[in-house]
Each structure stands twice: as C-alpha cells, then as structure tokens.
Amino acid sequence: MPSSRKKSAARPAAKKLSTKPPPAKKPAAKPPPAKKPAAKKPAPTPPARPSPAPAAVRAYRDYDLHRDAMAGRSRALSAKGREIGGIPDVADVGRRARCRDSLRLFCEIYNPKAFLLDWSPDHLKVIARIEEAVTGGALFAFAMARGSGKTTLCRMAALWAASYAHCRYPFVIGATDDKACETLDTLRILIRFLDDYAADFPEISWPARCLAGIANRATGQTCDGQSTLIEWSADRIVLPTVPPPANWPRSWKLRDDGMVPTAGILISASGLTGEGIRGSLKTLTTGEMVRPDFVLLDDPQTPESARSPTQNDTRLRLVSADVLGMAGPDKTIAAVMPCTVIEPRDMIDQILDREQHPLWRGERTGILRAMPSDLAAWDRYFELYGRCAQLEPPDFTASNAHYREHRAALDAGAVASWDDRKKPGEVSALQSAMHLYYRD
C-alpha cells in the first residue's frame, strides 16, 4: 500500500570513518637567534699629564725633607725630655752615713720641721722598738695620744728603711685604701721636697724630681740612655734603677749588676680589707720574686669598725693571718702598728693586750703618767677656766695666774709624759693635759 511504503523509507546511511592518517603538526617556529652584544668601545685614553716643572719637583722633595727633619727633631726632643743625665753626687757622705743606723738622727737631720720639739722618753722608746722591728723582723704595736707625732714618725721610718735598703719591700696598710694611699702620697712628697734628703740621696730623689709630679713621665725615663724603671702611681712606688753617683764610697754596697742598692725597691699601699694584701707578690727588675718584708699598719681601724664586734673580729683575723703571712711561709716579717684605742675591747685594745697577743709586744702611753692627787683643787681651777672661756673674746689671763699661784698644789702627784707638749698661752704640759681632761 502506498501509505506503508512511505513509512518504511530507509534511514540515512552512517558516515564512514576516514582511514587516512591525521595531518602532521607543523613544527613550532624556531626563536630568532639572539643578538650578539655590541662590542664595547674601548675607553678613551686619558691625555697624558704634563710632566711637572722642575720647580714643583724641588718643592715636593723639600717638603719630604722638612717632614723627616721635623720628625727627627721631635724624636730627639722626646728622648731629651726623658733623659735625666747622670746622677748628681752625694752632698754630704758623712751625714748620710751617720743616719744609717739611727732613725732619730734621720728624722732630726732630714725633716727637722716635723720634729721641732724635744723627744719625750716615750718617743725614744718607740724609736728603739721601730729600729729593732725593721732590722730584726719583730712586731711592735704602740698606742700614743693623738697629736704625739706617731704617724709622722712611722712614715719617716718607712722612708728610712727604704732609703738605706734595710728592707726590699715596705708595705703600708691603712684602715681604708684612701688612708693607705695618703701615707704613700706623703712619702712621695718627702722624697721630692726634703732638700737635705734630696741632696744626700740623689739616686732616689733626682729621678723623682725630674718627673715634676707627673706620673706618666715615669714611662720611658732614662739615665745615660738606660731605663730607670721608676714607678710613681697612686698605690705603688718603685725606686729608680740607676748607677751610683761619681762620689759613691767604695765601702757602700751596690747591687750585683752595679746599680745602687735601692734600685727596684717597692713601696705599696692597701686598706686592711682591700685586695692588695693578698696580691702583694711582685717581681723586681732582676727577676727576683719578692714579698713584703716590712709592714706599716697605720691606725688600721675606723670609729665605725671599733664599735662593731663583728668588724673587730674580722680585722683581727686579717692582721693575724693575711698581714703576718705576707712574707711567705719561710720568711720573717717586720711590722709596726701606730694606733689609738677608740672603744674598750676594740681591735687595737685587744692587740695591745700582751697576754692575748704576746708577739706584738704592745705598748700604751698617755699624756699623763700619773693623775694629780688633789682633784678638788683642779675643780676650783676649772670653774675659773670656764668663766675665762666665756669671755668675748676668750681670755685666760686670770686662769693662768691662778695656776701659777697654786701650781704646787695643782701639780702634786702628777707626771706629764712629754714636757714640751703644750699649746701657745699655756704654762706647762701638765696644765695642757688637764685642759684636755676637762674638755673630755
């Protein structure tokens, strides 16, 4: 039937798959070749400098010669400033020799302004004990009234011991570092400014005077072209290493290398509680290792430490162990202690006790050896003395007249330890001592 044919019409045929290979891909285009860097143009050659004129050449050469000449002149001036020349002669050989074994003469001759008054028996006893300590290695502690000159005497003793090479290494110990360095400052002043001392000990004083008080000049100082090795610092003095003066007596000893016997002697300082005590081993210029052989303990306590039992114990241990052990295990040390008792049973009061510390051989002295027997007579005197002090201005004419009139009764039983110890306007040493007793 026609209608059925139309419905059964054939479907469209499927596309046939192509059997041809796919077309080959075109190769990627090659990058263009890199451009070669352009060749650098050679730097232009700077024009040649014109050769200097002959006058300019001479100017350069003249400047070089001038510079070298100035440098040489500066070196020469520097060397000249460091050079002290030869050591002057000893001014008075006999005078110096007489003081070798006498601290008293040394004080009287070389520092007379500090020892204007006559010596008391206590002074002479102290001097004898100091000489024994320095030359024999003994220990000595002594308490004297303030104003008795004990510190001045001991500082002169340290200078005496070093100047005659009685010891190689004096060591100064104070209550504090500042106090110890104050003693060292005094020794520097004595070396430089005592004229008779400087004249008789030129091997010590001349190099020190050439420093003019400037410690930095010690570095590089020379004597006849050789270093003096002097040191002049705040806590240490090293005496100069120099040859003897031309008039040095043949009987006077020299060091093995021909230098003076005081060459290289050290004087150091430290507070009692300072580190300097334990680090006291030093080397001399000869290579010899030395420890202190003479110690000056100048009032080694303070008012604060005297009132503290703990500090008293600490300072006593330091003196007994550290100070007395400074010389080493096989050496004997000499030590002198000028001191003042501040409080009962303080450090000094205990050291002066011979039963507790027999090695120190402590001595106590006072302004009066014995008190007056009639203190009531002194009470009447003090009433008048007090009224005289209240006058404007104070006038003690009346009290002095009363003392002269009643002197026999007032002086009865009393003994003054130093007859020359009295102030201007006072009649006697006993009256002066009783004024201090009244004031206290």
Tab-separated table of C-alpha atoms in Angstrom:
chain	number	residue	atom	x	y	z
A	1	MET	CA	0.000	0.000	0.000
A	2	PRO	CA	1.375	3.355	-0.868
A	3	SER	CA	0.989	4.717	2.600
A	4	SER	CA	3.001	1.918	4.145
A	5	ARG	CA	5.961	2.411	1.791
A	6	LYS	CA	6.356	5.946	2.777
A	7	LYS	CA	6.576	4.976	6.415
A	8	SER	CA	9.216	2.342	5.766
A	9	ALA	CA	11.539	4.640	3.934
A	10	ALA	CA	15.219	3.837	4.515
A	11	ARG	CA	17.179	5.704	7.177
A	12	PRO	CA	20.229	7.788	6.136
A	13	ALA	CA	23.416	5.749	5.946
A	14	ALA	CA	26.089	6.288	8.741
A	15	LYS	CA	29.150	8.284	7.848
A	16	LYS	CA	32.136	6.175	7.025
A	17	LEU	CA	35.208	6.652	9.272
A	18	SER	CA	38.174	8.037	7.413
A	19	THR	CA	41.140	5.747	7.278
A	20	LYS	CA	43.573	8.493	6.307
A	21	PRO	CA	46.158	9.422	8.970
A	22	PRO	CA	45.690	12.804	10.573
A	23	PRO	CA	47.701	15.554	9.069
A	24	ALA	CA	51.119	16.026	10.708
A	25	LYS	CA	51.505	19.033	13.007
A	26	LYS	CA	53.614	21.785	11.763
A	27	PRO	CA	56.852	22.141	13.737
A	28	ALA	CA	56.992	25.124	16.139
A	29	ALA	CA	58.678	28.089	14.743
A	30	LYS	CA	62.298	28.459	15.894
A	31	PRO	CA	63.035	31.543	18.057
A	32	PRO	CA	65.033	34.121	16.315
A	33	PRO	CA	68.730	33.875	17.025
A	34	ALA	CA	69.901	36.027	19.962
A	35	LYS	CA	71.550	39.164	19.005
A	36	LYS	CA	75.213	39.368	19.815
A	37	PRO	CA	76.027	42.189	22.251
A	38	ALA	CA	77.539	45.064	20.626
A	39	ALA	CA	81.237	45.232	21.150
A	40	LYS	CA	82.277	47.743	23.823
A	41	LYS	CA	84.067	50.651	22.613
A	42	PRO	CA	87.492	50.980	24.182
A	43	ALA	CA	87.671	53.690	26.844
A	44	PRO	CA	89.308	56.747	25.608
A	45	THR	CA	92.883	57.049	26.715
A	46	PRO	CA	93.239	59.976	29.158
A	47	PRO	CA	95.533	62.554	27.939
A	48	ALA	CA	98.965	62.273	29.401
A	49	ARG	CA	99.629	64.646	32.269
A	50	PRO	CA	102.237	67.108	31.593
A	51	SER	CA	105.430	66.379	33.484
A	52	PRO	CA	105.854	68.683	36.492
A	53	ALA	CA	108.060	71.557	36.134
A	54	PRO	CA	111.471	71.267	37.794
A	55	ALA	CA	110.438	73.826	40.464
A	56	ALA	CA	107.472	71.663	41.564
A	57	VAL	CA	109.718	68.602	41.860
A	58	ARG	CA	112.052	70.530	44.104
A	59	ALA	CA	109.098	71.683	46.240
A	60	TYR	CA	107.932	68.089	46.805
A	61	ARG	CA	111.397	66.987	47.731
A	62	ASP	CA	111.868	69.933	50.053
A	63	TYR	CA	108.590	69.082	51.871
A	64	ASP	CA	109.682	65.452	52.366
A	65	LEU	CA	112.993	66.575	53.754
A	66	HIS	CA	111.260	69.066	56.054
A	67	ARG	CA	108.803	66.438	57.309
A	68	ASP	CA	111.592	63.956	58.069
A	69	ALA	CA	113.629	66.636	59.789
A	70	MET	CA	110.701	67.654	61.987
A	71	ALA	CA	110.024	64.028	62.904
A	72	GLY	CA	113.667	63.529	63.820
A	73	ARG	CA	113.681	66.724	65.848
A	74	SER	CA	110.522	65.603	67.671
A	75	ARG	CA	112.114	62.255	68.490
A	76	ALA	CA	115.241	63.988	69.709
A	77	LEU	CA	113.256	66.348	71.917
A	78	SER	CA	111.226	63.463	73.302
A	79	ALA	CA	114.357	61.491	74.102
A	80	LYS	CA	115.933	64.576	75.642
A	81	GLY	CA	112.869	65.116	77.827
A	82	ARG	CA	113.037	61.514	79.088
A	83	GLU	CA	116.778	61.601	79.725
A	84	ILE	CA	117.767	62.799	83.211
A	85	GLY	CA	121.534	62.647	82.709
A	86	GLY	CA	123.957	61.363	85.294
A	87	ILE	CA	123.084	61.119	88.992
A	88	PRO	CA	124.424	64.099	90.996
A	89	ASP	CA	126.994	63.496	93.726
A	90	VAL	CA	126.004	62.782	97.317
A	91	ALA	CA	126.150	66.178	99.016
A	92	ASP	CA	127.326	65.012	102.454
A	93	VAL	CA	128.595	61.443	102.610
A	94	GLY	CA	129.354	61.616	106.340
A	95	ARG	CA	125.944	62.992	107.269
A	96	ARG	CA	124.206	60.269	105.316
A	97	ALA	CA	126.388	57.569	106.876
A	98	ARG	CA	125.623	58.760	110.428
A	99	CYS	CA	121.891	58.225	109.905
A	100	ARG	CA	122.158	54.682	108.567
A	101	ASP	CA	121.559	53.031	111.936
A	102	SER	CA	119.700	55.865	113.684
A	103	LEU	CA	116.084	56.663	112.909
A	104	ARG	CA	116.248	59.531	115.405
A	105	LEU	CA	119.104	61.253	113.560
A	106	PHE	CA	117.423	60.589	110.225
A	107	CYS	CA	114.283	62.421	111.427
A	108	GLU	CA	116.189	65.299	113.009
A	109	ILE	CA	118.524	65.896	110.055
A	110	TYR	CA	116.277	65.306	107.051
A	111	ASN	CA	112.891	66.513	108.345
A	112	PRO	CA	113.620	68.989	111.163
A	113	LYS	CA	110.411	70.997	110.642
A	114	ALA	CA	108.322	67.967	111.610
A	115	PHE	CA	110.313	67.353	114.809
A	116	LEU	CA	110.771	70.781	116.342
A	117	LEU	CA	110.164	69.747	119.965
A	118	ASP	CA	112.469	67.693	122.139
A	119	TRP	CA	111.822	63.965	122.231
A	120	SER	CA	109.924	62.514	125.177
A	121	PRO	CA	111.071	59.271	126.845
A	122	ASP	CA	108.115	57.550	125.158
A	123	HIS	CA	109.278	58.749	121.726
A	124	LEU	CA	112.795	57.436	122.282
A	125	LYS	CA	111.414	54.067	123.400
A	126	VAL	CA	109.193	53.865	120.325
A	127	ILE	CA	112.116	54.755	118.022
A	128	ALA	CA	114.226	51.974	119.543
A	129	ARG	CA	111.425	49.457	119.033
A	130	ILE	CA	110.900	50.544	115.402
A	131	GLU	CA	114.627	50.138	114.660
A	132	GLU	CA	114.515	46.691	116.223
A	133	ALA	CA	111.452	45.739	114.187
A	134	VAL	CA	112.936	46.916	110.875
A	135	THR	CA	116.374	45.336	111.310
A	136	GLY	CA	115.356	42.230	113.254
A	137	GLY	CA	111.937	41.309	111.926
A	138	ALA	CA	109.991	41.950	115.139
A	139	LEU	CA	106.376	43.024	115.677
A	140	PHE	CA	105.568	46.186	117.608
A	141	ALA	CA	102.249	47.929	118.330
A	142	PHE	CA	102.080	51.142	120.312
A	143	ALA	CA	99.272	53.462	121.328
A	144	MET	CA	100.066	57.129	121.892
A	145	ALA	CA	97.831	60.116	122.477
A	146	ARG	CA	96.626	61.959	119.392
A	147	GLY	CA	98.991	64.722	118.385
A	148	SER	CA	102.065	62.853	119.647
A	149	GLY	CA	103.530	62.558	116.158
A	150	LYS	CA	103.327	58.765	115.938
A	151	THR	CA	102.099	58.697	112.329
A	152	THR	CA	104.752	61.188	111.165
A	153	LEU	CA	107.423	59.156	112.944
A	154	CYS	CA	106.303	55.919	111.310
A	155	ARG	CA	106.196	57.469	107.830
A	156	MET	CA	109.749	58.660	108.303
A	157	ALA	CA	110.609	55.143	109.487
A	158	ALA	CA	109.293	53.699	106.207
A	159	LEU	CA	111.383	56.212	104.239
A	160	TRP	CA	114.446	55.456	106.375
A	161	ALA	CA	114.051	51.702	105.889
A	162	ALA	CA	113.733	52.026	102.098
A	163	SER	CA	116.450	54.670	101.636
A	164	TYR	CA	119.115	52.513	103.272
A	165	ALA	CA	117.753	49.276	101.770
A	166	HIS	CA	117.083	47.921	105.261
A	167	CYS	CA	114.106	46.261	103.574
A	168	ARG	CA	113.274	45.492	99.948
A	169	TYR	CA	109.523	45.816	100.022
A	170	PRO	CA	107.832	48.088	102.586
A	171	PHE	CA	104.043	47.799	102.569
A	172	VAL	CA	101.708	50.450	104.001
A	173	ILE	CA	98.322	49.329	105.361
A	174	GLY	CA	95.648	51.778	106.480
A	175	ALA	CA	92.143	51.470	107.828
A	176	THR	CA	90.920	52.123	104.258
A	177	ASP	CA	92.502	52.286	100.801
A	178	ASP	CA	92.312	56.082	100.869
A	179	LYS	CA	94.145	56.261	104.194
A	180	ALA	CA	96.875	53.940	102.949
A	181	CYS	CA	97.349	55.947	99.744
A	182	GLU	CA	97.518	59.113	101.850
A	183	THR	CA	100.638	57.700	103.535
A	184	LEU	CA	102.091	56.876	100.120
A	185	ASP	CA	101.376	60.447	98.971
A	186	THR	CA	103.300	61.723	101.990
A	187	LEU	CA	106.307	59.562	101.108
A	188	ARG	CA	106.289	60.953	97.569
A	189	ILE	CA	106.272	64.489	98.949
A	190	LEU	CA	109.134	63.731	101.330
A	191	ILE	CA	111.251	62.220	98.544
A	192	ARG	CA	110.742	65.227	96.293
A	193	PHE	CA	110.726	68.204	98.634
A	194	LEU	CA	113.028	67.496	101.584
A	195	ASP	CA	116.046	69.409	100.286
A	196	ASP	CA	118.717	67.872	102.536
A	197	TYR	CA	117.327	64.418	101.835
A	198	ALA	CA	117.365	65.086	98.091
A	199	ALA	CA	120.972	66.280	98.328
A	200	ASP	CA	122.180	63.193	100.224
A	201	PHE	CA	120.041	60.600	98.389
A	202	PRO	CA	120.276	61.771	94.748
A	203	GLU	CA	119.884	58.243	93.362
A	204	ILE	CA	116.315	58.289	94.756
A	205	SER	CA	115.307	61.936	94.714
A	206	TRP	CA	116.812	63.184	91.430
A	207	PRO	CA	114.823	60.849	89.124
A	208	ALA	CA	111.685	61.545	91.214
A	209	ARG	CA	112.153	65.308	90.930
A	210	CYS	CA	112.622	65.029	87.172
A	211	LEU	CA	109.066	63.670	86.954
A	212	ALA	CA	107.799	67.038	88.252
A	213	GLY	CA	104.858	65.277	89.869
A	214	ILE	CA	103.582	63.851	86.547
A	215	ALA	CA	103.295	60.067	86.927
A	216	ASN	CA	103.079	59.447	83.145
A	217	ARG	CA	106.620	60.730	82.734
A	218	ALA	CA	107.898	57.689	84.596
A	219	THR	CA	107.298	55.605	81.471
A	220	GLY	CA	110.376	55.889	79.311
A	221	GLN	CA	112.547	57.865	81.735
A	222	THR	CA	116.215	57.144	81.065
A	223	CYS	CA	119.519	57.726	82.829
A	224	ASP	CA	122.515	57.755	80.482
A	225	GLY	CA	120.302	56.093	77.894
A	226	GLN	CA	119.130	53.252	80.162
A	227	SER	CA	115.586	52.998	81.509
A	228	THR	CA	115.264	53.899	85.199
A	229	LEU	CA	112.178	51.654	85.550
A	230	ILE	CA	110.758	54.096	88.095
A	231	GLU	CA	107.055	53.872	89.012
A	232	TRP	CA	105.107	56.705	90.639
A	233	SER	CA	101.470	55.561	90.719
A	234	ALA	CA	98.752	56.171	93.310
A	235	ASP	CA	99.195	52.867	95.155
A	236	ARG	CA	102.777	51.962	94.326
A	237	ILE	CA	106.281	53.443	94.208
A	238	VAL	CA	109.230	51.693	92.577
A	239	LEU	CA	112.549	53.372	93.313
A	240	PRO	CA	114.683	54.087	90.225
A	241	THR	CA	117.261	51.690	88.846
A	242	VAL	CA	120.297	53.877	88.278
A	243	PRO	CA	124.091	53.676	88.560
A	244	PRO	CA	125.723	55.214	91.639
A	245	PRO	CA	126.908	58.829	91.769
A	246	ALA	CA	130.541	59.515	90.968
A	247	ASN	CA	131.488	60.023	94.641
A	248	TRP	CA	129.817	56.830	95.885
A	249	PRO	CA	132.149	55.412	98.592
A	250	ARG	CA	133.708	52.061	97.799
A	251	SER	CA	132.644	50.716	101.185
A	252	TRP	CA	128.968	51.227	100.326
A	253	LYS	CA	127.410	48.164	98.775
A	254	LEU	CA	125.962	48.030	95.274
A	255	ARG	CA	123.606	45.586	93.645
A	256	ASP	CA	125.162	42.649	91.797
A	257	ASP	CA	124.620	44.404	88.462
A	258	GLY	CA	126.401	47.554	89.660
A	259	MET	CA	123.234	49.552	90.321
A	260	VAL	CA	122.503	51.310	93.617
A	261	PRO	CA	121.182	49.039	96.406
A	262	THR	CA	117.792	50.788	96.444
A	263	ALA	CA	117.193	50.041	92.741
A	264	GLY	CA	113.801	48.426	92.230
A	265	ILE	CA	112.676	48.677	95.866
A	266	LEU	CA	108.870	48.650	96.028
A	267	ILE	CA	106.629	50.594	98.381
A	268	SER	CA	102.964	49.612	98.058
A	269	ALA	CA	99.777	50.507	99.901
A	270	SER	CA	96.373	48.971	100.597
A	271	GLY	CA	93.493	49.189	103.024
A	272	LEU	CA	93.296	46.433	105.625
A	273	THR	CA	90.214	44.947	103.959
A	274	GLY	CA	91.476	45.540	100.391
A	275	GLU	CA	92.574	43.016	97.792
A	276	GLY	CA	96.101	44.437	97.660
A	277	ILE	CA	97.158	42.468	100.734
A	278	ARG	CA	96.699	39.080	99.067
A	279	GLY	CA	98.158	40.133	95.715
A	280	SER	CA	101.391	41.505	97.150
A	281	LEU	CA	103.882	39.204	95.387
A	282	LYS	CA	105.946	41.302	92.962
A	283	THR	CA	108.841	40.810	90.552
A	284	LEU	CA	111.916	43.025	90.740
A	285	THR	CA	113.827	44.187	87.675
A	286	THR	CA	116.406	41.478	88.415
A	287	GLY	CA	113.718	38.799	88.021
A	288	GLU	CA	113.640	38.146	91.762
A	289	MET	CA	110.179	37.419	93.199
A	290	VAL	CA	109.687	39.358	96.425
A	291	ARG	CA	107.071	39.678	99.114
A	292	PRO	CA	106.683	42.454	101.691
A	293	ASP	CA	109.318	42.324	104.427
A	294	PHE	CA	108.226	45.401	106.411
A	295	VAL	CA	104.597	46.366	107.087
A	296	LEU	CA	103.436	49.691	108.479
A	297	LEU	CA	99.884	49.359	109.858
A	298	ASP	CA	98.880	52.982	110.343
A	299	ASP	CA	95.808	53.127	112.639
A	300	PRO	CA	94.149	50.134	110.936
A	301	GLN	CA	90.650	50.656	112.336
A	302	THR	CA	87.884	53.212	111.873
A	303	PRO	CA	85.469	54.581	114.502
A	304	GLU	CA	82.714	52.543	112.857
A	305	SER	CA	84.692	49.289	112.915
A	306	ALA	CA	85.786	49.920	116.526
A	307	ARG	CA	82.138	49.924	117.624
A	308	SER	CA	81.302	46.680	115.807
A	309	PRO	CA	82.274	43.360	117.445
A	310	THR	CA	81.957	41.627	114.064
A	311	GLN	CA	84.268	44.058	112.321
A	312	ASN	CA	86.739	43.878	115.205
A	313	ASP	CA	86.903	40.093	114.853
A	314	THR	CA	87.278	40.350	111.065
A	315	ARG	CA	90.136	42.846	111.277
A	316	LEU	CA	91.901	40.827	113.953
A	317	ARG	CA	91.790	37.741	111.723
A	318	LEU	CA	93.100	39.754	108.766
A	319	VAL	CA	96.050	41.015	110.794
A	320	SER	CA	96.865	37.627	112.312
A	321	ALA	CA	96.509	35.609	109.106
A	322	ASP	CA	96.789	37.730	105.971
A	323	VAL	CA	99.105	40.521	107.114
A	324	LEU	CA	101.569	38.419	109.073
A	325	GLY	CA	101.555	35.864	106.255
A	326	MET	CA	102.509	38.379	103.558
A	327	ALA	CA	106.216	37.492	103.761
A	328	GLY	CA	105.611	33.866	102.797
A	329	PRO	CA	105.967	30.594	104.702
A	330	ASP	CA	109.765	30.724	105.072
A	331	LYS	CA	110.306	34.431	105.827
A	332	THR	CA	110.006	36.637	108.893
A	333	ILE	CA	108.069	39.856	108.504
A	334	ALA	CA	108.625	43.083	110.408
A	335	ALA	CA	105.561	45.084	111.372
A	336	VAL	CA	104.977	48.341	113.214
A	337	MET	CA	101.495	49.485	114.232
A	338	PRO	CA	100.968	53.037	115.497
A	339	CYS	CA	97.419	53.009	116.801
A	340	THR	CA	94.756	54.573	119.002
A	341	VAL	CA	92.221	52.808	121.205
A	342	ILE	CA	88.773	54.107	120.266
A	343	GLU	CA	86.450	51.789	122.204
A	344	PRO	CA	87.009	49.305	125.055
A	345	ARG	CA	87.861	45.867	123.648
A	346	ASP	CA	88.124	47.146	120.106
A	347	MET	CA	90.686	45.636	117.729
A	348	ILE	CA	93.543	47.835	118.972
A	349	ASP	CA	92.691	47.345	122.634
A	350	GLN	CA	92.944	43.582	122.096
A	351	ILE	CA	96.224	43.679	120.120
A	352	LEU	CA	97.839	45.799	122.847
A	353	ASP	CA	96.920	43.105	125.391
A	354	ARG	CA	100.199	41.216	125.813
A	355	GLU	CA	98.501	38.169	127.264
A	356	GLN	CA	96.159	37.859	124.294
A	357	HIS	CA	98.723	38.851	121.614
A	358	PRO	CA	102.221	38.452	123.083
A	359	LEU	CA	104.033	38.614	119.712
A	360	TRP	CA	103.039	42.235	119.194
A	361	ARG	CA	104.682	43.475	122.414
A	362	GLY	CA	102.085	46.212	122.752
A	363	GLU	CA	102.913	49.492	124.498
A	364	ARG	CA	100.457	52.073	125.841
A	365	THR	CA	101.404	55.644	126.588
A	366	GLY	CA	99.322	58.607	127.665
A	367	ILE	CA	99.630	62.330	128.153
A	368	LEU	CA	99.926	61.806	131.908
A	369	ARG	CA	101.856	59.053	133.618
A	370	ALA	CA	100.023	59.849	136.868
A	371	MET	CA	96.978	61.971	137.728
A	372	PRO	CA	97.134	64.875	140.229
A	373	SER	CA	96.470	63.881	143.817
A	374	ASP	CA	94.244	66.882	144.629
A	375	LEU	CA	91.461	66.855	142.029
A	376	ALA	CA	89.369	69.181	144.216
A	377	ALA	CA	91.965	71.908	143.635
A	378	TRP	CA	91.567	71.326	139.911
A	379	ASP	CA	87.789	71.651	140.213
A	380	ARG	CA	88.268	75.160	141.593
A	381	TYR	CA	90.693	75.932	138.770
A	382	PHE	CA	88.250	74.651	136.138
A	383	GLU	CA	85.487	76.939	137.441
A	384	LEU	CA	87.693	79.934	136.752
A	385	TYR	CA	88.954	78.420	133.483
A	386	GLY	CA	85.349	78.006	132.276
A	387	ARG	CA	84.491	81.639	133.049
A	388	CYS	CA	87.577	82.778	131.121
A	389	ALA	CA	86.437	80.701	128.133
A	390	GLN	CA	83.077	82.527	128.114
A	391	LEU	CA	84.624	85.970	127.685
A	392	GLU	CA	84.353	87.727	124.331
A	393	PRO	CA	86.970	87.065	123.125
A	394	PRO	CA	88.175	84.289	125.474
A	395	ASP	CA	90.910	85.493	127.818
A	396	PHE	CA	92.745	83.026	130.061
A	397	THR	CA	94.964	85.523	131.846
A	398	ALA	CA	93.141	85.036	135.144
A	399	SER	CA	93.161	81.216	134.987
A	400	ASN	CA	96.878	81.180	134.143
A	401	ALA	CA	97.577	83.487	137.061
A	402	HIS	CA	95.589	81.159	139.345
A	403	TYR	CA	97.580	78.154	138.059
A	404	ARG	CA	100.913	79.873	138.705
A	405	GLU	CA	99.839	80.899	142.200
A	406	HIS	CA	98.623	77.420	143.176
A	407	ARG	CA	100.905	75.345	140.976
A	408	ALA	CA	102.478	73.371	143.789
A	409	ALA	CA	99.093	72.072	144.954
A	410	LEU	CA	97.764	71.528	141.439
A	411	ASP	CA	100.841	69.632	140.201
A	412	ALA	CA	101.193	67.450	143.276
A	413	GLY	CA	101.351	63.752	142.386
A	414	ALA	CA	101.002	64.319	138.631
A	415	VAL	CA	103.606	63.443	135.980
A	416	ALA	CA	103.385	64.614	132.368
A	417	SER	CA	104.766	62.237	129.752
A	418	TRP	CA	106.040	64.958	127.385
A	419	ASP	CA	107.219	68.228	128.931
A	420	ASP	CA	107.236	70.096	125.614
A	421	ARG	CA	103.631	69.269	124.737
A	422	LYS	CA	101.667	72.451	125.408
A	423	LYS	CA	99.737	74.928	123.320
A	424	PRO	CA	100.525	78.632	122.944
A	425	GLY	CA	99.295	80.536	126.009
A	426	GLU	CA	99.541	77.525	128.338
A	427	VAL	CA	102.003	77.419	131.227
A	428	SER	CA	103.009	73.762	131.365
A	429	ALA	CA	102.493	70.363	129.750
A	430	LEU	CA	100.596	69.242	132.872
A	431	GLN	CA	98.186	72.188	132.614
A	432	SER	CA	97.692	71.406	128.893
A	433	ALA	CA	96.955	67.758	129.662
A	434	MET	CA	94.415	68.693	132.322
A	435	HIS	CA	92.698	71.018	129.847
A	436	LEU	CA	92.171	68.001	127.581
A	437	TYR	CA	90.908	66.028	130.583
A	438	TYR	CA	88.426	68.844	131.352
A	439	ARG	CA	87.284	69.026	127.727
A	440	ASP	CA	86.616	65.298	127.519
